[in-house]
Short mmCIF file of C-alpha atoms in Angstrom, two decimals:
data_model
loop_
_atom_site.label_atom_id
_atom_site.label_comp_id
_atom_site.label_asym_id
_atom_site.label_seq_id
_atom_site.Cartn_x
_atom_site.Cartn_y
_atom_site.Cartn_z
CA MET C 1 -17.69 -39.63 -2.55
CA ARG C 2 -17.10 -40.26 -6.55
CA GLU C 3 -20.44 -42.14 -7.00
CA LYS C 4 -22.03 -39.20 -5.20
CA LEU C 5 -20.32 -36.39 -7.51
CA GLU C 6 -21.14 -38.19 -10.36
CA TYR C 7 -24.90 -38.32 -9.40
CA GLN C 8 -24.99 -34.69 -9.17
CA ALA C 9 -23.23 -33.82 -11.83
CA ASP C 10 -26.06 -36.23 -13.79
CA ARG C 11 -28.45 -33.87 -12.25
CA ILE C 12 -27.28 -30.29 -13.03
CA GLU C 13 -27.04 -31.82 -16.56
CA MET C 14 -30.51 -33.04 -16.39
CA VAL C 15 -31.73 -29.50 -14.95
CA LEU C 16 -30.02 -27.65 -17.65
CA GLY C 17 -31.18 -29.93 -20.24
CA MET C 18 -34.90 -29.57 -18.67
CA HIS C 19 -34.56 -25.58 -19.68
CA LYS C 20 -33.22 -26.39 -22.94
CA VAL C 21 -29.28 -25.16 -22.19
CA ARG C 22 -27.29 -27.41 -24.03
CA ALA C 23 -23.87 -28.32 -21.62
CA ARG C 24 -21.86 -30.85 -19.80
CA VAL C 25 -20.33 -31.33 -16.66
CA THR C 26 -16.40 -31.95 -17.44
CA GLY C 27 -14.90 -31.92 -14.39
CA GLY C 28 -14.64 -30.27 -10.78
CA THR C 29 -12.86 -29.44 -7.72
CA VAL C 30 -13.56 -30.63 -3.94
CA THR C 31 -11.97 -28.13 -1.51
CA PRO C 32 -12.40 -28.23 2.53
CA ARG C 33 -15.63 -26.15 2.26
CA SER C 34 -17.07 -26.51 -1.30
CA ILE C 35 -17.54 -28.78 -4.36
CA ARG C 36 -17.39 -26.99 -7.83
CA PHE C 37 -18.53 -28.50 -11.26
CA ARG C 38 -17.12 -27.36 -14.26
CA VAL C 39 -19.81 -26.73 -17.15
CA HIS C 40 -19.03 -26.42 -20.57
CA PRO C 41 -22.20 -24.84 -22.54
CA ALA C 42 -22.77 -25.65 -26.12
CA LEU C 43 -21.81 -23.15 -28.64
CA GLY C 44 -24.74 -20.54 -28.72
CA ALA C 45 -26.01 -21.52 -25.31
CA ARG C 46 -26.10 -18.48 -22.83
CA VAL C 47 -24.23 -18.51 -20.02
CA SER C 48 -26.74 -15.75 -18.26
CA LYS C 49 -29.37 -18.19 -18.61
CA ILE C 50 -27.37 -20.66 -16.61
CA LYS C 51 -26.94 -17.96 -13.60
CA ARG C 52 -30.64 -17.62 -13.83
CA LEU C 53 -31.36 -21.68 -13.07
CA SER C 54 -28.96 -21.30 -9.56
CA GLU C 55 -32.37 -21.83 -7.44
CA GLU C 56 -33.38 -24.76 -9.60
CA LEU C 57 -29.88 -26.23 -9.40
CA ALA C 58 -29.74 -26.23 -5.77
CA VAL C 59 -32.93 -27.78 -5.27
CA ALA C 60 -31.55 -30.25 -7.81
CA LEU C 61 -28.42 -30.79 -5.77
CA ASP C 62 -30.15 -30.59 -2.39
CA ALA C 63 -27.99 -27.85 -1.30
CA ASP C 64 -29.00 -24.51 0.37
CA ASN C 65 -28.09 -22.20 -2.34
CA CYS C 66 -25.67 -22.60 -5.71
CA ARG C 67 -23.35 -20.51 -6.74
CA VAL C 68 -22.70 -19.72 -10.46
CA ALA C 69 -20.21 -18.09 -12.26
CA ARG C 70 -18.55 -17.74 -15.54
CA ARG C 71 -14.54 -18.95 -15.57
CA GLY C 72 -13.22 -18.46 -19.26
CA ALA C 73 -15.13 -20.68 -21.74
CA ALA C 74 -16.69 -22.68 -18.93
CA VAL C 75 -19.22 -21.91 -15.94
CA ASP C 76 -18.47 -23.27 -12.36
CA VAL C 77 -21.50 -24.30 -10.48
CA GLU C 78 -20.72 -24.36 -6.62
CA ILE C 79 -22.09 -26.00 -3.41
CA ALA C 80 -21.27 -26.04 -0.16
CA ARG C 81 -20.17 -29.54 1.57
CA ASP C 82 -22.12 -31.37 3.88
CA ASP C 83 -19.11 -32.00 5.70
CA PRO C 84 -17.27 -28.79 5.49
CA GLN C 85 -13.51 -29.27 6.68
CA PRO C 86 -11.07 -26.39 8.23
CA VAL C 87 -7.81 -25.28 6.07
CA ARG C 88 -4.98 -25.57 9.06
CA LEU C 89 -2.44 -23.21 8.26
CA LEU C 90 0.39 -25.21 9.66
CA PRO C 91 0.10 -28.00 7.56
CA LEU C 92 -0.33 -25.65 4.25
CA CYS C 93 2.66 -24.44 5.45
CA ARG C 94 4.65 -27.48 5.82
CA GLN C 95 3.46 -27.82 1.47
CA LEU C 96 5.81 -25.06 0.72
CA ASP C 97 9.55 -25.33 0.26
CA VAL C 98 10.51 -22.37 2.21
CA ASP C 99 13.77 -21.58 0.42
CA GLU C 100 11.74 -20.94 -2.78
CA VAL C 101 9.43 -18.64 -0.75
CA PRO C 102 10.15 -15.05 -2.03
CA PRO C 103 11.07 -12.92 1.13
CA LEU C 104 7.87 -11.13 2.83
CA THR C 105 5.63 -13.41 1.48
CA ALA C 106 2.43 -14.40 3.66
CA VAL C 107 0.36 -17.32 3.65
CA LEU C 108 -3.54 -16.57 3.07
CA GLY C 109 -5.14 -19.58 2.55
CA LEU C 110 -5.93 -22.48 0.35
CA ALA C 111 -7.25 -21.55 -3.20
CA ALA C 112 -9.96 -22.80 -5.53
CA ASP C 113 -7.62 -24.81 -7.43
CA GLY C 114 -6.91 -26.67 -4.58
CA GLY C 115 -3.32 -24.80 -3.60
CA PRO C 116 -1.80 -22.62 -0.98
CA LEU C 117 -2.56 -19.34 -2.04
CA LEU C 118 0.46 -16.95 -1.48
CA ILE C 119 0.80 -12.94 -1.31
CA ARG C 120 4.17 -11.40 -1.56
CA LEU C 121 3.98 -7.54 0.41
CA PRO C 122 6.78 -5.75 -1.53
CA SER C 123 5.47 -6.31 -5.06
CA PRO C 124 4.35 -3.01 -6.72
CA ASP C 125 0.63 -4.32 -6.73
CA VAL C 126 0.36 -5.38 -3.52
CA ALA C 127 2.19 -2.81 -0.67
CA HIS C 128 -0.78 -2.60 1.44
CA MET C 129 -3.84 -4.86 2.04
CA LEU C 130 -7.35 -4.44 3.53
CA VAL C 131 -9.70 -7.11 5.05
CA ALA C 132 -12.94 -5.97 5.07
CA GLY C 133 -16.27 -8.37 5.87
CA THR C 134 -19.15 -8.79 8.44
CA THR C 135 -18.69 -10.20 12.05
CA GLY C 136 -18.35 -13.92 11.42
CA SER C 137 -16.66 -13.63 7.91
CA GLY C 138 -13.46 -14.51 9.26
CA LYS C 139 -11.20 -11.40 9.33
CA THR C 140 -9.53 -12.19 12.84
CA VAL C 141 -8.49 -15.34 11.94
CA LEU C 142 -6.96 -14.19 8.56
CA LEU C 143 -4.96 -11.62 9.95
CA GLN C 144 -3.72 -14.46 12.35
CA ALA C 145 -2.52 -16.59 9.60
CA ILE C 146 -0.82 -13.50 7.57
CA ILE C 147 1.42 -12.47 10.94
CA LEU C 148 2.15 -16.20 11.90
CA SER C 149 3.18 -17.39 8.13
CA LEU C 150 5.26 -13.99 8.00
CA ALA C 151 7.00 -14.94 11.11
CA MET C 152 7.89 -18.14 10.24
CA LEU C 153 9.22 -17.80 6.92
CA ASN C 154 11.16 -14.37 7.42
CA GLY C 155 13.62 -14.09 10.68
CA PRO C 156 13.74 -10.41 12.71
CA ASP C 157 16.67 -9.53 10.64
CA THR C 158 14.44 -9.17 7.59
CA LEU C 159 10.93 -8.40 9.36
CA ALA C 160 9.71 -6.43 12.00
CA LEU C 161 6.15 -6.70 13.15
CA MET C 162 3.80 -3.99 14.79
CA LEU C 163 0.74 -5.39 16.17
CA ILE C 164 -2.43 -2.80 16.81
CA ASP C 165 -5.18 -4.69 18.66
CA PRO C 166 -8.03 -2.52 20.21
CA LYS C 167 -9.57 -4.81 21.77
CA GLY C 168 -6.83 -6.86 23.34
CA SER C 169 -7.59 -9.90 22.07
CA ALA C 170 -7.02 -10.91 18.52
CA PHE C 171 -3.27 -10.87 18.62
CA ARG C 172 -2.46 -11.88 22.44
CA PRO C 173 -1.07 -15.17 21.16
CA PHE C 174 1.55 -13.26 19.17
CA GLU C 175 3.42 -11.82 22.76
CA GLY C 176 6.76 -12.64 22.65
CA LEU C 177 7.15 -12.91 18.41
CA PRO C 178 10.75 -12.05 17.80
CA GLN C 179 9.79 -9.94 15.22
CA LEU C 180 7.58 -7.46 16.92
CA SER C 181 9.42 -4.55 17.42
CA ARG C 182 7.51 -3.57 20.44
CA GLY C 183 4.57 -4.72 22.80
CA MET C 184 0.96 -5.11 22.06
CA ILE C 185 -0.52 -1.69 20.84
CA ARG C 186 -3.89 -1.14 22.19
CA GLY C 187 -5.24 2.48 22.97
CA PRO C 188 -5.30 5.34 20.27
CA GLU C 189 -2.75 7.20 21.75
CA GLU C 190 -0.44 4.51 21.66
CA ALA C 191 -1.29 3.91 17.93
CA ILE C 192 -0.47 7.53 17.20
CA GLU C 193 2.67 7.18 18.92
CA SER C 194 3.64 4.20 16.99
CA MET C 195 2.52 5.57 13.38
CA GLN C 196 4.17 9.08 14.07
CA SER C 197 7.51 7.09 14.92
CA LEU C 198 6.95 4.99 11.35
CA VAL C 199 6.28 7.98 9.73
CA ARG C 200 9.45 9.74 10.80
CA LEU C 201 11.34 5.74 10.08
CA MET C 202 10.11 6.42 6.62
CA GLU C 203 11.54 9.63 5.85
CA ARG C 204 14.55 8.71 7.38
CA ARG C 205 14.62 6.28 5.04
CA GLY C 206 13.97 8.27 2.44
CA GLU C 207 16.94 10.58 2.53
CA ALA C 208 18.87 7.48 2.46
CA GLU C 209 20.14 5.65 -0.50
CA PRO C 210 19.37 2.87 -1.33
CA ALA C 211 16.36 3.28 1.01
CA VAL C 212 15.30 -0.73 1.17
CA GLY C 213 17.71 -3.38 1.16
CA ALA C 214 19.99 -3.57 3.83
CA GLU C 215 16.98 -2.57 6.31
CA ARG C 216 14.49 -4.57 7.54
CA HIS C 217 10.94 -4.75 6.47
CA VAL C 218 7.98 -3.15 9.11
CA VAL C 219 4.53 -5.05 8.54
CA LEU C 220 1.85 -2.69 10.46
CA VAL C 221 -0.83 -5.09 11.13
CA ILE C 222 -4.47 -3.31 12.56
CA ASP C 223 -7.29 -5.05 13.80
CA GLU C 224 -10.68 -3.07 13.74
CA LEU C 225 -9.48 0.04 11.91
CA ALA C 226 -12.40 2.08 11.57
CA ASP C 227 -12.93 1.96 15.33
CA LEU C 228 -9.58 2.70 15.63
CA LEU C 229 -9.93 5.77 12.99
CA MET C 230 -12.83 7.14 15.02
CA THR C 231 -11.30 7.33 18.47
CA GLY C 232 -7.94 8.45 16.84
CA GLY C 233 -9.06 11.37 14.81
CA ASP C 234 -7.20 13.50 12.15
CA GLU C 235 -3.66 12.64 13.79
CA LEU C 236 -4.27 9.01 13.33
CA ARG C 237 -5.68 9.44 10.11
CA ASP C 238 -2.87 11.88 8.35
CA SER C 239 -0.06 9.30 9.90
CA LEU C 240 -1.66 6.21 8.45
CA THR C 241 -2.63 8.01 4.93
CA ARG C 242 1.44 9.13 4.60
CA LEU C 243 2.39 5.56 5.20
CA LEU C 244 -0.13 3.73 2.77
CA GLN C 245 0.89 6.71 0.26
CA ARG C 246 5.00 6.20 0.75
CA GLY C 247 5.26 3.13 2.96
CA ARG C 248 6.11 0.73 0.27
CA GLY C 249 9.30 2.73 -0.97
CA ALA C 250 10.39 2.73 2.64
CA GLY C 251 9.88 -0.92 3.35
CA ILE C 252 6.97 -0.52 5.22
CA HIS C 253 3.54 -2.28 4.82
CA VAL C 254 0.19 -1.91 6.13
CA VAL C 255 -2.42 -4.83 6.58
CA ALA C 256 -5.52 -3.52 8.23
CA ALA C 257 -9.22 -5.13 8.81
CA THR C 258 -12.48 -3.60 8.93
CA GLN C 259 -16.52 -4.13 9.04
CA LYS C 260 -16.88 -0.61 7.57
CA PRO C 261 -14.52 -0.34 4.34
CA MET C 262 -16.41 3.06 3.15
CA ALA C 263 -14.81 5.99 2.36
CA SER C 264 -17.13 7.86 4.34
CA VAL C 265 -15.83 6.00 7.59
CA LEU C 266 -12.02 5.52 6.48
CA GLY C 267 -11.74 8.46 4.69
CA SER C 268 -11.26 8.73 0.81
CA LEU C 269 -7.40 8.93 0.94
CA VAL C 270 -7.16 5.73 3.32
CA THR C 271 -9.38 3.30 0.96
CA ALA C 272 -8.03 4.65 -2.31
CA ASN C 273 -4.39 3.48 -1.28
CA PHE C 274 -5.19 -0.04 -0.73
CA PRO C 275 -4.28 -1.94 -3.81
CA VAL C 276 -5.24 -5.30 -2.35
CA ARG C 277 -8.71 -6.05 -0.89
CA LEU C 278 -9.23 -9.33 0.75
CA VAL C 279 -12.96 -9.64 1.22
CA GLY C 280 -15.26 -12.04 3.29
CA ARG C 281 -18.83 -12.13 3.72
CA VAL C 282 -20.75 -8.61 3.32
CA THR C 283 -24.26 -8.20 3.27
CA ASN C 284 -25.34 -7.29 -0.19
CA ALA C 285 -23.91 -6.32 -3.33
CA THR C 286 -23.28 -2.82 -2.80
CA ASP C 287 -21.61 -3.46 0.44
CA ALA C 288 -19.33 -6.32 -1.81
CA ARG C 289 -18.48 -3.06 -4.56
CA VAL C 290 -17.52 -0.64 -1.73
CA ALA C 291 -15.35 -3.26 0.11
CA SER C 292 -13.80 -4.77 -3.16
CA GLY C 293 -13.81 -1.52 -5.14
CA TRP C 294 -15.23 -3.98 -7.94
CA SER C 295 -18.37 -4.84 -9.16
CA ASP C 296 -19.65 -8.40 -9.40
CA THR C 297 -17.00 -10.04 -7.49
CA GLY C 298 -19.78 -12.51 -5.72
CA ALA C 299 -18.55 -11.20 -2.06
CA GLU C 300 -22.22 -10.94 -1.28
CA ARG C 301 -22.64 -14.98 -1.60
CA LEU C 302 -19.65 -16.03 0.17
CA GLU C 303 -20.28 -18.44 2.96
CA GLY C 304 -18.79 -16.69 5.44
CA ARG C 305 -16.35 -18.39 8.46
CA GLY C 306 -13.14 -18.03 5.90
CA ASP C 307 -14.81 -17.98 2.73
CA PHE C 308 -12.84 -14.94 0.68
CA VAL C 309 -12.23 -13.40 -2.56
CA ALA C 310 -8.70 -11.58 -2.92
CA VAL C 311 -9.08 -8.98 -5.44
CA ALA C 312 -5.24 -7.88 -6.78
CA GLU C 313 -3.13 -7.25 -9.93
CA GLY C 314 -6.93 -6.88 -11.90
CA GLN C 315 -8.08 -10.15 -10.60
CA VAL C 316 -10.88 -11.73 -8.18
CA THR C 317 -9.18 -14.94 -6.71
CA ARG C 318 -11.75 -17.38 -4.60
CA PHE C 319 -9.72 -18.85 -1.24
CA GLN C 320 -10.68 -20.19 1.74
CA THR C 321 -8.90 -18.70 4.94
CA ALA C 322 -6.37 -20.86 6.79
CA TYR C 323 -6.93 -21.47 10.75
CA VAL C 324 -4.52 -21.60 13.24
CA SER C 325 -5.49 -21.68 17.33
CA PRO C 326 -4.46 -19.22 19.74
CA ARG C 327 -2.98 -22.52 21.17
CA GLU C 328 -1.08 -23.59 17.85
CA ILE C 329 0.33 -19.76 17.49
CA ARG C 330 1.71 -19.72 21.25
CA GLU C 331 3.73 -23.03 20.52
CA THR C 332 4.70 -21.90 17.26
CA VAL C 333 5.84 -18.26 18.61
CA SER C 334 7.69 -20.46 21.13
CA TRP C 335 9.28 -22.79 18.39
CA ILE C 336 10.19 -19.54 16.15
CA SER C 337 12.16 -17.94 19.17
CA GLY C 338 14.44 -21.15 18.71
CA ALA C 339 15.16 -20.78 14.96
CA THR C 340 16.16 -18.35 12.77
CA LYS C 341 13.16 -19.08 10.41
CA GLY C 342 11.14 -21.98 8.97
CA VAL C 343 8.01 -23.79 9.31
CA PRO C 344 7.92 -26.41 12.38
CA PRO C 345 8.88 -29.79 10.73
CA GLY C 346 6.10 -32.01 8.79
CA PRO C 347 5.37 -33.92 5.39
CA VAL C 348 6.36 -33.05 1.79
CA ARG C 349 6.98 -29.29 0.54
CA GLN C 350 5.90 -28.33 -2.62
CA SER C 351 6.32 -24.90 -4.48
CA ALA C 352 3.24 -22.42 -5.08
CA PRO C 353 2.64 -19.49 -7.13
CA ALA C 354 2.31 -15.67 -4.93
CA LEU C 355 -0.07 -13.26 -6.01
CA GLY C 356 2.39 -10.11 -6.43
CA GLY C 357 4.94 -12.03 -8.11
CA GLY C 358 6.74 -9.15 -9.15
CA ARG C 359 9.65 -7.10 -7.65
#
């Protein structure tokens, strides 16, 4: 592997030199899905010219495509690995020191620097998350990783989960999870009733002092949000909007996935109240901007199958979604039923930073 990486680094420098761009490859990162070279341009070299050479770099590296993006004073040149490896959720969680992970923190996957990427829901910069991407982007896999990691790291005394699964398949392996506040929710009528019950809970907590602390946090997870809103109508949309606008203060958080993150489908109030966007593969730059709420996130160049960017706290973070199989989910649910909280035993643990680290 080392010899191949050195050869590819030489090829990058050769292509840039042929086009009169003075730059050197100074390092890089190998992830389960990609190889990223860190290129430092000489003073006065034009970064825009390096970006325009992405096709030439892809040919030189014998890659289908090449992603070029500036990162600080350097430029990342990224290609897909010939032998992509999945990021497994359970081994990733075993790297964590459970006692050091803040409450209500979920594991998203592996960040571009090779470390676990976490996100803390109660943070003022997080509160609610919208997961967007086309079919095959990995939205449902990401939702499953969020649900299972929350359940492993937070016991039923601190976390209540409410899962809305219109298709009846995405969340089926979670049946029997101790943190579930009720059975799986599928039809629009049941979804409306469950959301209205959360609105009433939010209002009761809003009248109490303190509203959050002694009470359990509630996380509402919705698969196929756009389809649900189309069948649930204004009644469901109004309840969801109220939860998004005032839920965080009452310890209620919404995590929703959709293929259609447009305001014309979800409604402007719904889209405006998701501070965090987790965006997988989309078809073009316009869809990437709509899904993320930002320009130039590069989501239209993602590889799919769990290749995501997190748009949070004014930053864009590339990551690979952690995967957990239905069998692993069922076995872990059974394990959680006999434990207060924690991760099934495994190798050495380490701490990891989380998006939304504030209170």
